[in-house]
Short mmCIF file of C-alpha atoms and ligand atoms in Angstrom, two decimals:
data_model
loop_
_atom_site.label_atom_id
_atom_site.label_comp_id
_atom_site.label_asym_id
_atom_site.label_seq_id
_atom_site.Cartn_x
_atom_site.Cartn_y
_atom_site.Cartn_z
CA UNK A 26 35.83 -30.63 21.44
CA UNK A 27 36.98 -32.71 18.46
CA UNK A 28 36.02 -31.75 14.91
CA UNK A 29 35.92 -35.47 14.08
CA UNK A 30 33.04 -35.89 16.56
CA UNK A 31 31.16 -32.91 15.11
CA UNK A 32 31.40 -34.40 11.61
CA UNK A 33 30.35 -37.84 12.90
CA UNK A 34 27.38 -36.37 14.74
CA UNK A 35 26.15 -34.57 11.62
CA UNK A 36 26.86 -37.59 9.44
CA UNK A 37 24.59 -39.62 11.75
CA UNK A 38 21.81 -37.05 11.45
CA UNK A 39 22.08 -35.53 14.91
CA UNK A 40 21.64 -31.88 15.83
CA UNK A 41 24.83 -29.90 16.51
CA UNK A 42 25.13 -27.45 19.37
CA UNK A 43 25.89 -23.75 18.89
CA UNK A 44 29.34 -24.33 20.40
CA UNK A 45 30.14 -27.14 17.96
CA UNK A 46 29.18 -24.98 14.96
CA UNK A 47 31.15 -21.98 16.26
CA UNK A 48 34.17 -24.16 17.00
CA UNK A 49 34.11 -25.58 13.47
CA UNK A 50 33.88 -22.22 11.67
CA UNK A 51 36.40 -20.53 13.97
CA UNK A 52 38.83 -23.41 13.43
CA UNK A 53 38.31 -23.23 9.68
CA UNK A 54 39.17 -19.54 9.66
CA UNK A 55 42.19 -19.89 11.93
CA UNK A 56 43.55 -22.77 9.85
CA UNK A 57 43.37 -25.38 12.60
CA UNK A 58 40.53 -27.19 10.79
CA UNK A 59 41.65 -28.30 7.32
CA UNK A 60 39.63 -28.12 4.10
CA UNK A 61 39.12 -31.90 4.01
CA UNK A 62 37.27 -31.90 7.33
CA UNK A 63 35.04 -29.01 6.25
CA UNK A 64 34.44 -30.81 2.93
CA UNK A 65 33.24 -33.85 4.89
CA UNK A 66 31.12 -31.62 7.09
CA UNK A 67 29.34 -29.85 4.20
CA UNK A 68 28.70 -33.20 2.53
CA UNK A 69 27.15 -34.45 5.79
CA UNK A 70 24.96 -31.32 5.86
CA UNK A 71 24.04 -31.90 2.23
CA UNK A 72 22.61 -35.33 3.10
CA UNK A 73 21.34 -34.79 6.64
CA UNK A 74 20.23 -31.15 6.46
CA UNK A 75 20.18 -28.80 9.42
CA UNK A 76 17.49 -27.69 11.82
CA UNK A 77 16.39 -24.05 11.74
CA UNK A 78 18.39 -23.44 14.91
CA UNK A 79 21.55 -24.97 13.47
CA UNK A 80 21.12 -22.99 10.23
CA UNK A 81 20.83 -19.67 12.06
CA UNK A 82 23.82 -20.61 14.27
CA UNK A 83 25.84 -21.39 11.16
CA UNK A 84 24.77 -18.04 9.67
CA UNK A 85 25.89 -16.12 12.74
CA UNK A 86 29.17 -18.06 12.93
CA UNK A 87 29.83 -16.97 9.31
CA UNK A 88 28.85 -13.35 10.15
CA UNK A 89 31.29 -13.39 13.10
CA UNK A 90 34.16 -14.49 10.86
CA UNK A 91 34.55 -10.93 9.55
CA UNK A 92 33.60 -7.31 9.74
CA UNK A 93 30.01 -6.20 10.35
CA UNK A 94 29.00 -2.93 8.76
CA UNK A 95 27.74 -0.41 11.26
CA UNK A 96 24.92 1.58 9.67
CA UNK A 97 23.85 3.14 12.96
CA UNK A 98 25.03 6.52 11.63
CA UNK A 99 22.00 6.45 9.33
CA UNK A 100 18.70 7.24 11.01
CA UNK A 101 15.75 4.94 10.38
CA UNK A 102 15.21 1.30 9.55
CA UNK A 103 17.64 0.16 6.89
CA UNK A 104 15.93 -2.36 4.64
CA UNK A 105 18.03 -4.36 2.22
CA UNK A 106 16.78 -6.29 -0.80
CA UNK A 107 18.44 -9.38 -2.14
CA UNK A 108 17.75 -11.36 -5.26
CA UNK A 109 18.99 -14.93 -5.56
CA UNK A 110 20.07 -14.04 -9.09
CA UNK A 111 18.19 -13.64 -12.31
CA UNK A 112 18.59 -12.67 -15.95
CA UNK A 113 17.66 -9.11 -16.87
CA UNK A 114 17.09 -8.26 -13.22
CA UNK A 115 17.51 -4.50 -12.94
CA UNK A 116 15.05 -4.05 -10.05
CA UNK A 117 17.56 -2.36 -7.73
CA UNK A 118 17.99 0.48 -10.24
CA UNK A 119 14.25 1.11 -10.21
CA UNK A 120 13.12 0.34 -6.69
CA UNK A 121 16.17 1.89 -4.97
CA UNK A 122 15.21 5.44 -6.06
CA UNK A 123 11.47 4.78 -5.61
CA UNK A 124 11.88 3.51 -2.08
CA UNK A 125 14.31 6.33 -1.24
CA UNK A 126 11.69 8.80 -2.51
CA UNK A 127 9.34 7.27 0.09
CA UNK A 128 11.85 8.20 2.82
CA UNK A 129 13.41 4.76 3.32
CA UNK A 130 17.21 5.01 3.70
CA UNK A 131 18.76 2.95 0.88
CA UNK A 132 22.33 1.94 1.79
CA UNK A 133 22.87 -0.69 -0.85
CA UNK A 134 26.03 -2.70 -1.24
CA UNK A 135 25.75 -4.61 -4.47
CA UNK A 136 27.80 -7.16 -6.29
CA UNK A 137 29.25 -7.72 -9.72
CA UNK A 138 27.88 -10.40 -11.99
CA UNK A 139 29.46 -13.79 -12.53
CA UNK A 140 28.18 -16.33 -15.03
CA UNK A 141 24.82 -15.88 -16.71
CA UNK A 142 23.35 -13.41 -14.17
CA UNK A 143 24.30 -9.73 -14.13
CA UNK A 144 25.36 -7.56 -11.21
CA UNK A 145 23.96 -4.15 -10.25
CA UNK A 146 27.44 -2.63 -10.00
CA UNK A 147 28.27 -3.60 -13.59
CA UNK A 148 25.01 -2.05 -14.76
CA UNK A 149 25.66 1.21 -12.91
CA UNK A 150 29.19 1.37 -14.31
CA UNK A 151 27.74 1.70 -17.81
CA UNK A 152 26.74 5.22 -16.76
CA UNK A 153 29.60 7.55 -17.78
CA UNK A 154 31.50 8.67 -14.65
CA UNK A 155 29.43 6.73 -12.11
CA UNK A 156 31.63 5.79 -9.15
CA UNK A 157 30.79 2.59 -7.28
CA UNK A 158 33.98 2.45 -5.16
CA UNK A 159 32.91 4.43 -2.16
CA UNK A 160 34.68 4.83 1.10
CA UNK A 161 32.43 3.65 3.96
CA UNK A 162 32.10 7.17 5.46
CA UNK A 163 31.20 8.70 2.09
CA UNK A 164 28.66 5.92 1.52
CA UNK A 165 26.95 6.66 4.84
CA UNK A 166 27.12 10.41 4.33
CA UNK A 167 25.47 10.00 0.90
CA UNK A 168 22.54 8.12 2.41
CA UNK A 169 22.11 10.75 5.11
CA UNK A 170 22.20 13.58 2.57
CA UNK A 171 20.16 12.28 -0.39
CA UNK A 172 18.60 9.09 1.01
CA UNK A 173 20.37 6.64 -1.30
CA UNK A 174 23.80 5.30 -2.14
CA UNK A 175 24.76 2.21 -4.13
CA UNK A 176 28.32 0.97 -3.90
CA UNK A 177 30.38 -2.16 -4.37
CA UNK A 178 31.05 -4.31 -1.36
CA UNK A 179 33.92 -3.05 0.76
CA UNK A 180 35.48 -4.53 3.84
CA UNK A 181 35.97 -8.08 4.86
CA UNK A 182 32.34 -9.23 5.11
CA UNK A 183 31.62 -12.90 5.88
CA UNK A 184 35.05 -14.23 4.82
CA UNK A 185 34.06 -17.72 6.01
CA UNK A 186 31.38 -17.70 3.30
CA UNK A 187 33.99 -17.07 0.59
CA UNK A 188 36.06 -20.03 1.81
CA UNK A 189 33.03 -22.27 2.29
CA UNK A 190 31.56 -21.36 -1.08
CA UNK A 191 34.82 -22.11 -2.91
CA UNK A 192 34.94 -25.49 -1.19
CA UNK A 193 31.27 -26.26 -1.91
CA UNK A 194 31.83 -25.34 -5.52
CA UNK A 195 34.37 -28.16 -5.95
CA UNK A 196 32.71 -30.77 -3.72
CA UNK A 197 29.22 -30.82 -5.31
CA UNK A 198 27.62 -29.29 -2.21
CA UNK A 199 26.39 -25.93 -3.51
CA UNK A 200 22.73 -26.89 -3.83
CA UNK A 201 21.97 -27.53 -0.17
CA UNK A 202 19.21 -25.35 1.31
CA UNK A 203 20.82 -24.74 4.75
CA UNK A 204 24.16 -23.96 3.11
CA UNK A 205 22.67 -21.55 0.54
CA UNK A 206 20.39 -19.91 3.12
CA UNK A 207 23.22 -19.34 5.62
CA UNK A 208 25.51 -18.08 2.84
CA UNK A 209 23.02 -15.48 1.56
CA UNK A 210 21.77 -14.36 4.96
CA UNK A 211 25.26 -14.06 6.49
CA UNK A 212 26.19 -11.49 3.84
CA UNK A 213 22.99 -9.47 4.31
CA UNK A 214 23.36 -9.47 8.10
CA UNK A 215 27.05 -8.54 7.92
CA UNK A 216 26.13 -5.67 5.58
CA UNK A 217 24.12 -4.10 8.41
CA UNK A 218 20.50 -4.58 7.32
CA UNK A 219 17.79 -4.12 9.96
CA UNK A 220 15.18 -5.76 7.72
CA UNK A 221 15.48 -7.82 4.55
CA UNK A 222 13.26 -8.35 1.51
CA UNK A 223 14.29 -11.44 -0.45
CA UNK A 224 13.49 -12.09 -4.07
CA UNK A 225 13.82 -15.84 -4.46
CA UNK A 226 13.76 -16.68 -8.15
CA UNK A 227 12.38 -19.90 -9.52
CA UNK A 228 12.47 -21.37 -13.00
CA UNK A 229 14.87 -22.04 -15.82
CA UNK A 230 17.14 -19.04 -15.24
CA UNK A 231 17.23 -19.44 -11.45
CA UNK A 232 19.32 -21.36 -9.01
CA UNK A 233 16.16 -22.98 -7.68
CA UNK A 234 14.58 -24.59 -10.73
CA UNK A 235 11.39 -25.78 -9.01
CA UNK A 236 8.75 -23.88 -7.08
CA UNK A 237 9.07 -26.31 -4.20
CA UNK A 238 12.82 -25.83 -3.79
CA UNK A 239 12.44 -22.03 -4.07
CA UNK A 240 9.77 -22.10 -1.34
CA UNK A 241 12.02 -24.23 0.89
CA UNK A 242 14.91 -21.81 0.43
CA UNK A 243 12.63 -18.84 1.10
CA UNK A 244 11.33 -20.46 4.31
CA UNK A 245 14.86 -21.24 5.52
CA UNK A 246 16.01 -17.65 4.95
CA UNK A 247 12.94 -16.07 6.57
CA UNK A 248 13.43 -18.37 9.56
CA UNK A 249 17.08 -17.28 9.92
CA UNK A 250 16.15 -13.60 9.70
CA UNK A 251 13.40 -14.00 12.27
CA UNK A 252 15.64 -15.93 14.68
CA UNK A 253 18.39 -13.32 14.54
CA UNK A 254 16.05 -10.36 14.97
CA UNK A 255 15.88 -9.07 11.37
CA UNK A 256 12.38 -8.73 9.96
CA UNK A 257 12.49 -10.76 6.76
CA UNK A 258 10.00 -11.30 3.95
CA UNK A 259 10.58 -13.41 0.85
CA UNK A 260 8.77 -13.26 -2.47
CA UNK A 261 9.03 -16.25 -4.79
CA UNK A 262 9.21 -14.84 -8.29
CA UNK A 263 9.42 -16.12 -11.81
CA UNK A 264 12.64 -16.63 -13.75
CA UNK A 265 11.21 -18.80 -16.52
CA UNK A 266 11.99 -15.92 -18.85
CA UNK A 267 14.25 -12.87 -18.44
CA UNK A 268 12.81 -9.97 -16.46
CA UNK A 269 11.80 -7.08 -18.72
CA UNK A 270 12.93 -6.93 -22.34
CA UNK A 271 16.65 -6.28 -22.06
CA UNK A 272 19.70 -8.24 -20.91
CA UNK A 273 23.03 -6.39 -20.89
CA UNK A 274 24.33 -3.54 -18.77
CA UNK A 275 23.61 -0.26 -20.61
CA UNK A 276 20.46 -1.78 -22.14
CA UNK A 277 19.20 -2.55 -18.64
CA UNK A 278 19.98 0.95 -17.37
CA UNK A 279 17.95 2.30 -20.29
CA UNK A 280 15.04 0.05 -19.37
CA UNK A 281 15.25 1.05 -15.71
CA UNK A 282 14.97 4.73 -16.70
CA UNK A 283 12.01 3.90 -18.94
CA UNK A 284 10.38 2.12 -16.02
CA UNK A 285 10.90 5.13 -13.74
CA UNK A 286 9.36 7.29 -16.49
CA UNK A 287 6.29 5.06 -16.40
CA UNK A 288 6.82 3.27 -19.69
CA UNK A 289 8.88 0.24 -18.79
CA UNK A 290 7.83 -3.36 -19.36
CA UNK A 291 4.90 -4.50 -17.18
CA UNK A 292 6.72 -7.41 -15.48
CA UNK A 293 9.62 -5.20 -14.38
CA UNK A 294 7.27 -2.50 -13.11
CA UNK A 295 5.15 -5.01 -11.20
CA UNK A 296 8.09 -6.74 -9.53
CA UNK A 297 9.61 -3.41 -8.48
CA UNK A 298 6.28 -2.28 -7.02
CA UNK A 299 5.79 -5.53 -5.09
CA UNK A 300 9.34 -5.77 -3.70
CA UNK A 301 9.52 -2.02 -3.09
CA UNK A 302 6.21 -1.92 -1.24
CA UNK A 303 7.44 -4.60 1.18
CA UNK A 304 10.60 -2.55 1.76
CA UNK A 305 8.59 0.60 2.49
CA UNK A 306 6.27 -1.31 4.82
CA UNK A 307 9.13 -2.99 6.73
CA UNK A 308 10.80 0.41 7.10
CA UNK A 309 7.65 1.64 8.82
CA UNK A 310 6.88 4.26 6.16
CA UNK A 311 3.41 2.90 5.34
CA UNK A 312 0.66 1.21 7.33
CA UNK A 313 0.48 -1.71 4.90
CA UNK A 314 2.20 -3.05 1.80
CA UNK A 315 -0.89 -1.95 -0.20
CA UNK A 316 -0.55 1.65 1.00
CA UNK A 317 3.19 1.53 0.24
CA UNK A 318 2.43 0.38 -3.29
CA UNK A 319 0.17 3.39 -3.84
CA UNK A 320 3.00 5.69 -2.74
CA UNK A 321 5.45 4.04 -5.14
CA UNK A 322 2.99 4.17 -8.05
CA UNK A 323 2.57 7.88 -7.37
CA UNK A 324 6.38 8.35 -7.45
CA UNK A 325 6.46 6.83 -10.92
CA UNK A 326 3.51 8.99 -12.08
CA UNK A 327 4.82 12.27 -10.64
CA UNK A 328 8.46 11.70 -11.63
CA UNK A 329 9.85 11.76 -8.07
CA UNK A 330 11.42 8.31 -8.51
CA UNK A 331 13.19 9.45 -11.69
CA UNK A 332 14.37 12.63 -9.93
CA UNK A 333 15.82 10.53 -7.09
CA UNK A 334 17.62 8.39 -9.67
CA UNK A 335 19.07 11.58 -11.23
CA UNK A 336 20.21 12.72 -7.79
CA UNK A 337 21.86 9.33 -7.19
CA UNK A 338 23.72 9.49 -10.52
CA UNK A 339 24.92 13.08 -9.97
CA UNK A 340 25.91 12.43 -6.38
CA UNK A 341 28.12 9.50 -7.39
CA UNK A 342 29.89 11.42 -10.14
CA UNK A 343 27.85 10.21 -13.10
CA UNK A 344 26.82 12.41 -16.02
CA UNK A 345 23.00 12.46 -15.79
CA UNK A 346 22.39 13.76 -19.33
CA UNK A 347 21.62 10.21 -20.55
CA UNK A 348 18.42 10.30 -18.49
CA UNK A 349 16.91 12.78 -20.97
CA UNK A 350 18.71 11.33 -23.97
CA UNK A 351 19.11 7.56 -23.63
CA UNK A 352 21.24 7.35 -26.78
CA UNK A 353 24.10 8.81 -24.69
CA UNK A 354 24.49 5.44 -22.97
CA UNK A 355 27.16 3.14 -24.47
CA UNK A 356 25.88 1.75 -27.79
CA UNK A 357 26.99 -1.44 -29.53
CA UNK A 358 28.33 -1.13 -33.08
CA UNK A 359 26.13 -3.79 -34.64
CA UNK A 360 22.44 -4.57 -34.24
CA UNK A 361 21.35 -7.90 -35.64
CA UNK A 362 17.68 -8.83 -35.67
CA UNK A 363 16.66 -12.42 -35.09
CA UNK A 364 13.44 -13.33 -36.97
CA UNK A 365 10.89 -16.02 -36.27
CA UNK A 366 10.90 -18.94 -38.71
CA UNK A 367 7.24 -19.72 -38.10
CA UNK A 368 3.83 -18.66 -36.84
CA UNK A 369 2.71 -19.50 -33.31
CA UNK A 370 2.95 -18.38 -29.72
CA UNK A 371 6.04 -17.78 -27.59
CA UNK A 372 5.83 -20.68 -25.16
CA UNK A 373 9.09 -20.06 -23.35
CA UNK A 374 12.23 -17.91 -23.34
CA UNK A 375 14.96 -19.90 -21.65
CA UNK A 376 16.38 -17.31 -19.30
CA UNK A 377 19.62 -19.15 -18.61
CA UNK A 378 20.33 -19.50 -22.35
CA UNK A 379 19.65 -15.79 -22.92
CA UNK A 380 21.95 -14.98 -19.99
CA UNK A 381 24.68 -17.17 -21.49
CA UNK A 382 24.14 -15.53 -24.89
CA UNK A 383 24.56 -12.05 -23.35
CA UNK A 384 27.67 -13.23 -21.50
CA UNK A 385 29.10 -14.59 -24.75
CA UNK A 386 28.69 -11.13 -26.30
CA UNK A 387 30.72 -9.68 -23.41
CA UNK A 388 27.92 -8.41 -21.14
CA UNK A 389 28.91 -10.79 -18.32
CA UNK A 390 31.94 -12.53 -16.88
CA UNK A 391 32.95 -16.07 -17.65
CA UNK A 392 35.69 -15.81 -15.02
CA UNK A 393 36.19 -13.32 -12.20
CA UNK A 394 38.80 -11.44 -14.25
CA UNK A 395 36.84 -11.10 -17.53
CA UNK A 396 36.37 -7.55 -18.81
CA UNK A 397 32.78 -6.38 -19.33
CA UNK A 398 31.53 -4.64 -22.48
CA UNK A 399 28.75 -2.39 -21.17
CA UNK A 400 27.19 -1.71 -24.56
CA UNK A 401 26.36 -5.25 -25.67
CA UNK A 402 23.36 -7.44 -24.92
CA UNK A 403 20.04 -8.72 -26.14
CA UNK A 404 16.74 -6.97 -26.53
CA UNK A 405 13.67 -9.19 -26.63
CA UNK A 406 10.86 -8.10 -28.92
CA UNK A 407 8.46 -10.78 -27.67
CA UNK A 408 7.66 -12.32 -24.30
CA UNK A 409 6.06 -15.56 -23.20
CA UNK A 410 2.43 -15.82 -24.40
CA UNK A 411 2.85 -13.32 -27.28
CA UNK A 412 1.63 -14.27 -30.72
CA UNK A 413 4.26 -14.27 -33.44
CA UNK A 414 4.16 -14.54 -37.22
CA UNK A 415 6.90 -16.08 -39.35
CA UNK A 416 9.33 -13.33 -40.38
CA UNK A 417 8.54 -11.14 -37.36
CA UNK A 418 11.45 -9.96 -35.16
CA UNK A 419 11.97 -11.98 -31.99
CA UNK A 420 15.04 -10.24 -30.60
CA UNK A 421 17.82 -7.79 -31.43
CA UNK A 422 21.41 -8.71 -30.69
CA UNK A 423 23.58 -5.71 -29.80
CA UNK A 424 27.18 -6.72 -30.45
CA UNK A 425 30.64 -5.39 -31.13
CA UNK A 426 32.00 -8.52 -32.74
CA UNK A 427 30.42 -10.09 -35.83
CA UNK A 428 31.68 -13.59 -35.09
CA UNK A 429 30.26 -13.59 -31.57
CA UNK A 430 27.00 -12.09 -32.84
CA UNK A 431 26.63 -14.99 -35.28
CA UNK A 432 27.26 -17.53 -32.54
CA UNK A 433 24.73 -15.80 -30.29
CA UNK A 434 22.07 -15.65 -33.00
CA UNK A 435 21.80 -19.44 -32.87
CA UNK A 436 21.70 -19.43 -29.06
CA UNK A 437 18.90 -16.85 -29.02
CA UNK A 438 16.87 -18.70 -31.66
CA UNK A 439 17.16 -21.90 -29.65
CA UNK A 440 16.24 -20.12 -26.40
CA UNK A 441 12.96 -18.77 -27.76
CA UNK A 442 10.44 -21.59 -27.95
CA UNK A 443 7.41 -21.31 -30.24
CA UNK A 444 4.33 -23.52 -30.01
CA UNK A 445 1.13 -23.81 -32.03
CA UNK A 446 -1.09 -23.27 -28.99
CA UNK A 447 -0.86 -20.43 -26.48
CA UNK A 448 1.06 -21.60 -23.35
CA UNK A 449 -0.56 -21.93 -19.93
CA UNK A 450 -0.44 -18.48 -18.36
CA UNK A 451 2.60 -18.13 -16.07
CA UNK A 452 2.89 -16.07 -12.93
CA UNK A 453 5.31 -13.32 -12.04
CA UNK A 454 4.90 -13.71 -8.27
CA UNK A 455 4.33 -17.27 -7.13
CA UNK A 456 4.12 -16.73 -3.42
CA UNK A 457 5.17 -14.91 -0.31
CA UNK A 458 6.90 -16.19 2.82
CA UNK A 459 6.71 -14.25 6.08
CA UNK A 460 7.35 -15.35 9.68
CA UNK A 461 3.60 -16.07 9.79
CA UNK A 462 3.82 -18.64 7.03
CA UNK A 463 3.74 -19.33 3.31
CA UNK A 464 1.09 -17.90 1.01
CA UNK A 465 1.11 -19.18 -2.55
CA UNK A 466 -0.80 -17.16 -5.15
N1 URA B 506 24.39 -17.40 -3.60
C1 URA B 506 25.06 -17.25 -2.45
O1 URA B 506 25.38 -16.13 -2.06
N2 URA B 506 25.41 -18.35 -1.77
C2 URA B 506 25.08 -19.59 -2.15
O2 URA B 506 25.40 -20.54 -1.47
C3 URA B 506 24.38 -19.73 -3.35
C4 URA B 506 24.05 -18.61 -4.05
#
């Protein structure tokens, strides 16, 4: 089998066999296939696409390039959740404990943030003492004992994805649906999930800027999951504005606790209930997603979700006292309020710009080696559709550096759009993709 012929076949729009895809990825990993041939291959995929069968073969070839986590030591159906990346997305901190309270084993390996979107591990590390570097055995033992553990990724999972992604990044081939879908799904499958709930974001702050492209990505990922025997559901959700009111690590932990107490922002609560109810249903702990939702609502009302969160924090070495006194979380030295210059309605809050503003303050990483400042970030006082008067606060910038705060003030003002008329109502959940098909709301 010659790699040249595989590239030519794809370049001419023909379907590759499983053997050809495996041969290519194996050769790439062993070093016998050079970067320039893979670069040509991904460009051919970019233009010609892949069939659903090819995409799931590519996914499994990437999975086979490294270790696969064995979660069989944990009883029950392990359901993972994955978000394609958003601004202010702290859903894992809320729905992890809620879903665990419903008896679903939560063995969550999360990532750190890069660029304008934050990572769950960075958020958790703003909790004093919280340990996210867990040995695999300890991680599994935690889930068996208290029903939940959240740790950073360990092991050599999907190494072909790391190589492919780095190459795509420099060859203008990142935004290809089969390549993104296989990249995301390979990591979820290698991490040992039995079932997967995907949160595919759409809008300004998302990878997929249009509803159509988000739906296509969701369909491709659900198809892969179904083909490889993992029940998969995708929700297409809004990222036209940040999720909730806070962006920044400790600020987001605070908001997650508020949500578990029952007084978090409505969009965060709703998204956690919708994603969480699908997780509970896929895990077989409820007869329908509607019944699962009722369980999760009850766990917010009766405090069992918050108690599970406390257990998680204590079990991973964190000091849980901040849960009863949120001022014990890291606090920024300066709080600068941004005021509206005019009357009107908030017509948009550009999520990507707010994410970049938070990163500029130190809440996120510009490069892989940047140090995070857990205390800094942005708190929004208004959301899309709200009425605002001139002189009213729009946002609070929490900073530790006056110069950066000044820079960010401009960014935040520019990110918050004000119009004379109320905007068209947006949607939080745009649609749902299951193996049975697409349902748009
Ligand atoms: N996120 C991933 O994990 N992979 C991609 O290709 C794009 C986004």
